[in-house]
């Protein structure tokens, strides 16, 4: 392949990349996303009066748990030793902002783990408020930055 990626074998079938020869380095990824909610649900979140309990704490824990399960969910992701997972959530006038930071000392990066944390935290928010706001939506999930590894550092413009 011209881009040097090895996710396909010689028959064109999906293949897990062999990272055996890569150096173990500190790698970090930050991802973010948003959950858009009705003004009514935003008010309930701010007041802490949602019927299903503490939405943000539950979403934070779900995001942390999900990051640790990424290799079980995404077929070609490697199981890696995660050293740190941080999931932060902020209420704003349109809903909830989510940010995750994942750090490892391993042979491959943690972008997928950071994205998975954001996605599952967002899904958890929706699960906890869907009866109040069936139009709730997750949007703008993306990697903001990554560092470490053979490809070096990258930051979203």
PDB file of C-alpha atoms in Angstrom:
ATOM      1  CA  UNK A   1       0.000   0.000   0.000  1.00  0.00           C
ATOM      2  CA  UNK A   2       1.284   3.443  -0.839  1.00  0.00           C
ATOM      3  CA  UNK A   3       0.515   4.946   2.587  1.00  0.00           C
ATOM      4  CA  UNK A   4       2.474   2.253   4.440  1.00  0.00           C
ATOM      5  CA  UNK A   5      -0.511   1.016   6.459  1.00  0.00           C
ATOM      6  CA  UNK A   6      -0.795  -2.732   6.899  1.00  0.00           C
ATOM      7  CA  UNK A   7      -4.449  -3.179   7.830  1.00  0.00           C
ATOM      8  CA  UNK A   8      -4.996  -5.396   4.784  1.00  0.00           C
ATOM      9  CA  UNK A   9      -3.197  -8.671   4.096  1.00  0.00           C
ATOM     10  CA  UNK A  10      -1.996  -9.757   0.649  1.00  0.00           C
ATOM     11  CA  UNK A  11      -5.520 -11.000  -0.164  1.00  0.00           C
ATOM     12  CA  UNK A  12      -7.084  -7.641   0.741  1.00  0.00           C
ATOM     13  CA  UNK A  13      -8.639  -8.948   3.957  1.00  0.00           C
ATOM     14  CA  UNK A  14      -8.776  -6.944   7.194  1.00  0.00           C
ATOM     15  CA  UNK A  15      -5.730  -7.692   9.291  1.00  0.00           C
ATOM     16  CA  UNK A  16      -4.489  -6.598  12.711  1.00  0.00           C
ATOM     17  CA  UNK A  17      -1.239  -4.655  12.349  1.00  0.00           C
ATOM     18  CA  UNK A  18       1.850  -6.335  13.820  1.00  0.00           C
ATOM     19  CA  UNK A  19       3.301  -3.875  16.353  1.00  0.00           C
ATOM     20  CA  UNK A  20       5.872  -6.288  17.773  1.00  0.00           C
ATOM     21  CA  UNK A  21       8.843  -4.334  16.438  1.00  0.00           C
ATOM     22  CA  UNK A  22       7.649  -0.924  17.580  1.00  0.00           C
ATOM     23  CA  UNK A  23       9.230   0.808  20.527  1.00  0.00           C
ATOM     24  CA  UNK A  24       7.252   1.175  23.735  1.00  0.00           C
ATOM     25  CA  UNK A  25       6.752   4.913  24.169  1.00  0.00           C
ATOM     26  CA  UNK A  26       4.453   7.219  26.083  1.00  0.00           C
ATOM     27  CA  UNK A  27       1.473   8.048  23.898  1.00  0.00           C
ATOM     28  CA  UNK A  28      -1.433  10.369  24.601  1.00  0.00           C
ATOM     29  CA  UNK A  29      -4.638  11.268  22.788  1.00  0.00           C
ATOM     30  CA  UNK A  30      -7.309  13.849  23.509  1.00  0.00           C
ATOM     31  CA  UNK A  31     -10.773  13.615  21.959  1.00  0.00           C
ATOM     32  CA  UNK A  32     -13.924  15.648  22.372  1.00  0.00           C
ATOM     33  CA  UNK A  33     -17.584  15.752  21.438  1.00  0.00           C
ATOM     34  CA  UNK A  34     -20.916  17.278  22.335  1.00  0.00           C
ATOM     35  CA  UNK A  35     -24.385  16.174  23.309  1.00  0.00           C
ATOM     36  CA  UNK A  36     -27.060  18.620  22.172  1.00  0.00           C
ATOM     37  CA  UNK A  37     -30.007  18.754  24.580  1.00  0.00           C
ATOM     38  CA  UNK A  38     -33.231  20.695  25.006  1.00  0.00           C
ATOM     39  CA  UNK A  39     -33.194  23.758  27.277  1.00  0.00           C
ATOM     40  CA  UNK A  40     -35.458  21.858  29.687  1.00  0.00           C
ATOM     41  CA  UNK A  41     -32.944  19.020  30.108  1.00  0.00           C
ATOM     42  CA  UNK A  42     -30.048  21.462  30.407  1.00  0.00           C
ATOM     43  CA  UNK A  43     -31.914  23.134  33.283  1.00  0.00           C
ATOM     44  CA  UNK A  44     -32.499  19.763  34.975  1.00  0.00           C
ATOM     45  CA  UNK A  45     -28.813  18.884  34.632  1.00  0.00           C
ATOM     46  CA  UNK A  46     -27.778  22.211  36.134  1.00  0.00           C
ATOM     47  CA  UNK A  47     -30.206  21.717  39.031  1.00  0.00           C
ATOM     48  CA  UNK A  48     -29.209  18.091  39.539  1.00  0.00           C
ATOM     49  CA  UNK A  49     -32.840  17.001  39.311  1.00  0.00           C
ATOM     50  CA  UNK A  50     -32.853  14.515  36.431  1.00  0.00           C
ATOM     51  CA  UNK A  51     -35.072  11.519  37.251  1.00  0.00           C
ATOM     52  CA  UNK A  52     -32.346   8.902  36.642  1.00  0.00           C
ATOM     53  CA  UNK A  53     -29.803  10.515  38.970  1.00  0.00           C
ATOM     54  CA  UNK A  54     -26.355  12.030  38.465  1.00  0.00           C
ATOM     55  CA  UNK A  55     -26.023  12.025  34.683  1.00  0.00           C
ATOM     56  CA  UNK A  56     -22.531  13.502  34.423  1.00  0.00           C
ATOM     57  CA  UNK A  57     -20.939  11.210  37.015  1.00  0.00           C
ATOM     58  CA  UNK A  58     -22.529   8.178  35.401  1.00  0.00           C
ATOM     59  CA  UNK A  59     -21.356   9.292  31.943  1.00  0.00           C
ATOM     60  CA  UNK A  60     -17.817   9.890  33.260  1.00  0.00           C
ATOM     61  CA  UNK A  61     -17.592   6.359  34.669  1.00  0.00           C
ATOM     62  CA  UNK A  62     -19.107   4.870  31.494  1.00  0.00           C
ATOM     63  CA  UNK A  63     -16.515   6.692  29.368  1.00  0.00           C
ATOM     64  CA  UNK A  64     -13.665   5.411  31.524  1.00  0.00           C
ATOM     65  CA  UNK A  65     -14.985   1.857  31.387  1.00  0.00           C
ATOM     66  CA  UNK A  66     -15.506   2.048  27.621  1.00  0.00           C
ATOM     67  CA  UNK A  67     -11.959   3.238  26.925  1.00  0.00           C
ATOM     68  CA  UNK A  68     -10.677   0.133  28.711  1.00  0.00           C
ATOM     69  CA  UNK A  69     -12.891  -2.072  26.494  1.00  0.00           C
ATOM     70  CA  UNK A  70     -11.982  -0.492  23.138  1.00  0.00           C
ATOM     71  CA  UNK A  71     -10.079  -3.492  21.785  1.00  0.00           C
ATOM     72  CA  UNK A  72     -13.144  -5.645  22.480  1.00  0.00           C
ATOM     73  CA  UNK A  73     -15.391  -3.290  20.499  1.00  0.00           C
ATOM     74  CA  UNK A  74     -13.245  -2.207  17.535  1.00  0.00           C
ATOM     75  CA  UNK A  75     -12.048  -5.309  15.659  1.00  0.00           C
ATOM     76  CA  UNK A  76      -8.519  -4.226  14.685  1.00  0.00           C
ATOM     77  CA  UNK A  77      -7.579  -2.322  17.855  1.00  0.00           C
ATOM     78  CA  UNK A  78      -4.842  -3.790  20.023  1.00  0.00           C
ATOM     79  CA  UNK A  79      -5.401  -4.400  23.721  1.00  0.00           C
ATOM     80  CA  UNK A  80      -3.053  -1.961  25.425  1.00  0.00           C
ATOM     81  CA  UNK A  81      -1.990  -1.008  28.915  1.00  0.00           C
ATOM     82  CA  UNK A  82      -3.832   2.195  29.725  1.00  0.00           C
ATOM     83  CA  UNK A  83      -2.063   4.320  32.326  1.00  0.00           C
ATOM     84  CA  UNK A  84      -4.591   7.160  32.641  1.00  0.00           C
ATOM     85  CA  UNK A  85      -8.091   7.968  31.448  1.00  0.00           C
ATOM     86  CA  UNK A  86      -9.605  11.362  32.158  1.00  0.00           C
ATOM     87  CA  UNK A  87     -13.187  12.107  31.119  1.00  0.00           C
ATOM     88  CA  UNK A  88     -14.438  15.644  31.711  1.00  0.00           C
ATOM     89  CA  UNK A  89     -17.973  16.917  31.113  1.00  0.00           C
ATOM     90  CA  UNK A  90     -19.302  20.482  31.153  1.00  0.00           C
ATOM     91  CA  UNK A  91     -22.863  21.695  30.917  1.00  0.00           C
ATOM     92  CA  UNK A  92     -23.416  24.637  28.587  1.00  0.00           C
ATOM     93  CA  UNK A  93     -26.527  26.316  27.210  1.00  0.00           C
ATOM     94  CA  UNK A  94     -26.900  23.788  24.361  1.00  0.00           C
ATOM     95  CA  UNK A  95     -26.059  20.588  26.245  1.00  0.00           C
ATOM     96  CA  UNK A  96     -22.896  18.870  27.467  1.00  0.00           C
ATOM     97  CA  UNK A  97     -19.312  19.128  26.235  1.00  0.00           C
ATOM     98  CA  UNK A  98     -17.218  15.976  26.660  1.00  0.00           C
ATOM     99  CA  UNK A  99     -13.421  15.700  26.627  1.00  0.00           C
ATOM    100  CA  UNK A 100     -11.289  12.640  27.191  1.00  0.00           C
ATOM    101  CA  UNK A 101      -7.563  12.198  27.615  1.00  0.00           C
ATOM    102  CA  UNK A 102      -5.961   8.756  27.482  1.00  0.00           C
ATOM    103  CA  UNK A 103      -2.301   7.963  28.192  1.00  0.00           C
ATOM    104  CA  UNK A 104      -0.377   4.731  27.661  1.00  0.00           C
ATOM    105  CA  UNK A 105       3.167   3.437  27.579  1.00  0.00           C
ATOM    106  CA  UNK A 106       2.811   0.942  24.765  1.00  0.00           C
ATOM    107  CA  UNK A 107       3.517   0.121  21.096  1.00  0.00           C
ATOM    108  CA  UNK A 108       0.433   1.749  19.582  1.00  0.00           C
ATOM    109  CA  UNK A 109      -1.604   4.895  20.133  1.00  0.00           C
ATOM    110  CA  UNK A 110      -4.734   5.604  22.134  1.00  0.00           C
ATOM    111  CA  UNK A 111      -6.801   7.683  19.717  1.00  0.00           C
ATOM    112  CA  UNK A 112      -9.510   5.024  19.503  1.00  0.00           C
ATOM    113  CA  UNK A 113      -9.661   4.706  23.281  1.00  0.00           C
ATOM    114  CA  UNK A 114     -10.116   8.478  23.633  1.00  0.00           C
ATOM    115  CA  UNK A 115     -12.840   8.502  20.955  1.00  0.00           C
ATOM    116  CA  UNK A 116     -14.582   5.514  22.537  1.00  0.00           C
ATOM    117  CA  UNK A 117     -14.614   7.253  25.922  1.00  0.00           C
ATOM    118  CA  UNK A 118     -16.286  10.324  24.419  1.00  0.00           C
ATOM    119  CA  UNK A 119     -18.780   8.293  22.402  1.00  0.00           C
ATOM    120  CA  UNK A 120     -19.912   6.090  25.269  1.00  0.00           C
ATOM    121  CA  UNK A 121     -20.077   9.018  27.698  1.00  0.00           C
ATOM    122  CA  UNK A 122     -22.363  10.724  25.171  1.00  0.00           C
ATOM    123  CA  UNK A 123     -24.488   7.606  24.718  1.00  0.00           C
ATOM    124  CA  UNK A 124     -24.833   7.330  28.487  1.00  0.00           C
ATOM    125  CA  UNK A 125     -26.076  10.910  28.715  1.00  0.00           C
ATOM    126  CA  UNK A 126     -28.662  10.190  26.034  1.00  0.00           C
ATOM    127  CA  UNK A 127     -29.733   6.969  27.757  1.00  0.00           C
ATOM    128  CA  UNK A 128     -30.321   8.854  30.987  1.00  0.00           C
ATOM    129  CA  UNK A 129     -32.350  11.694  29.421  1.00  0.00           C
ATOM    130  CA  UNK A 130     -34.003  10.081  26.383  1.00  0.00           C
ATOM    131  CA  UNK A 131     -37.445   9.999  28.017  1.00  0.00           C
ATOM    132  CA  UNK A 132     -37.174  13.767  28.622  1.00  0.00           C
ATOM    133  CA  UNK A 133     -35.551  14.677  25.296  1.00  0.00           C
ATOM    134  CA  UNK A 134     -35.967  12.180  22.467  1.00  0.00           C
ATOM    135  CA  UNK A 135     -34.227  14.617  20.095  1.00  0.00           C
ATOM    136  CA  UNK A 136     -30.933  14.560  22.046  1.00  0.00           C
ATOM    137  CA  UNK A 137     -27.960  14.008  19.739  1.00  0.00           C
ATOM    138  CA  UNK A 138     -24.241  13.321  19.909  1.00  0.00           C
ATOM    139  CA  UNK A 139     -22.180  15.451  17.564  1.00  0.00           C
ATOM    140  CA  UNK A 140     -18.669  16.608  16.699  1.00  0.00           C
ATOM    141  CA  UNK A 141     -16.747  13.619  18.066  1.00  0.00           C
ATOM    142  CA  UNK A 142     -13.134  13.894  16.944  1.00  0.00           C
ATOM    143  CA  UNK A 143      -9.508  13.574  17.989  1.00  0.00           C
ATOM    144  CA  UNK A 144      -8.131  16.933  19.110  1.00  0.00           C
ATOM    145  CA  UNK A 145      -4.503  15.903  19.500  1.00  0.00           C
ATOM    146  CA  UNK A 146      -2.150  12.984  19.838  1.00  0.00           C
ATOM    147  CA  UNK A 147       1.466  12.619  20.863  1.00  0.00           C
ATOM    148  CA  UNK A 148       4.123   9.935  20.933  1.00  0.00           C
ATOM    149  CA  UNK A 149       4.862   7.020  18.689  1.00  0.00           C
ATOM    150  CA  UNK A 150       6.588   6.844  15.338  1.00  0.00           C
ATOM    151  CA  UNK A 151       4.283   9.409  13.715  1.00  0.00           C
ATOM    152  CA  UNK A 152       4.953  11.992  16.400  1.00  0.00           C
ATOM    153  CA  UNK A 153       2.667  14.753  17.549  1.00  0.00           C
ATOM    154  CA  UNK A 154      -0.482  15.988  15.820  1.00  0.00           C
ATOM    155  CA  UNK A 155      -2.953  18.705  16.763  1.00  0.00           C
ATOM    156  CA  UNK A 156      -6.270  19.664  15.151  1.00  0.00           C
ATOM    157  CA  UNK A 157      -6.104  23.116  13.592  1.00  0.00           C
TER     158      UNK A 157
END
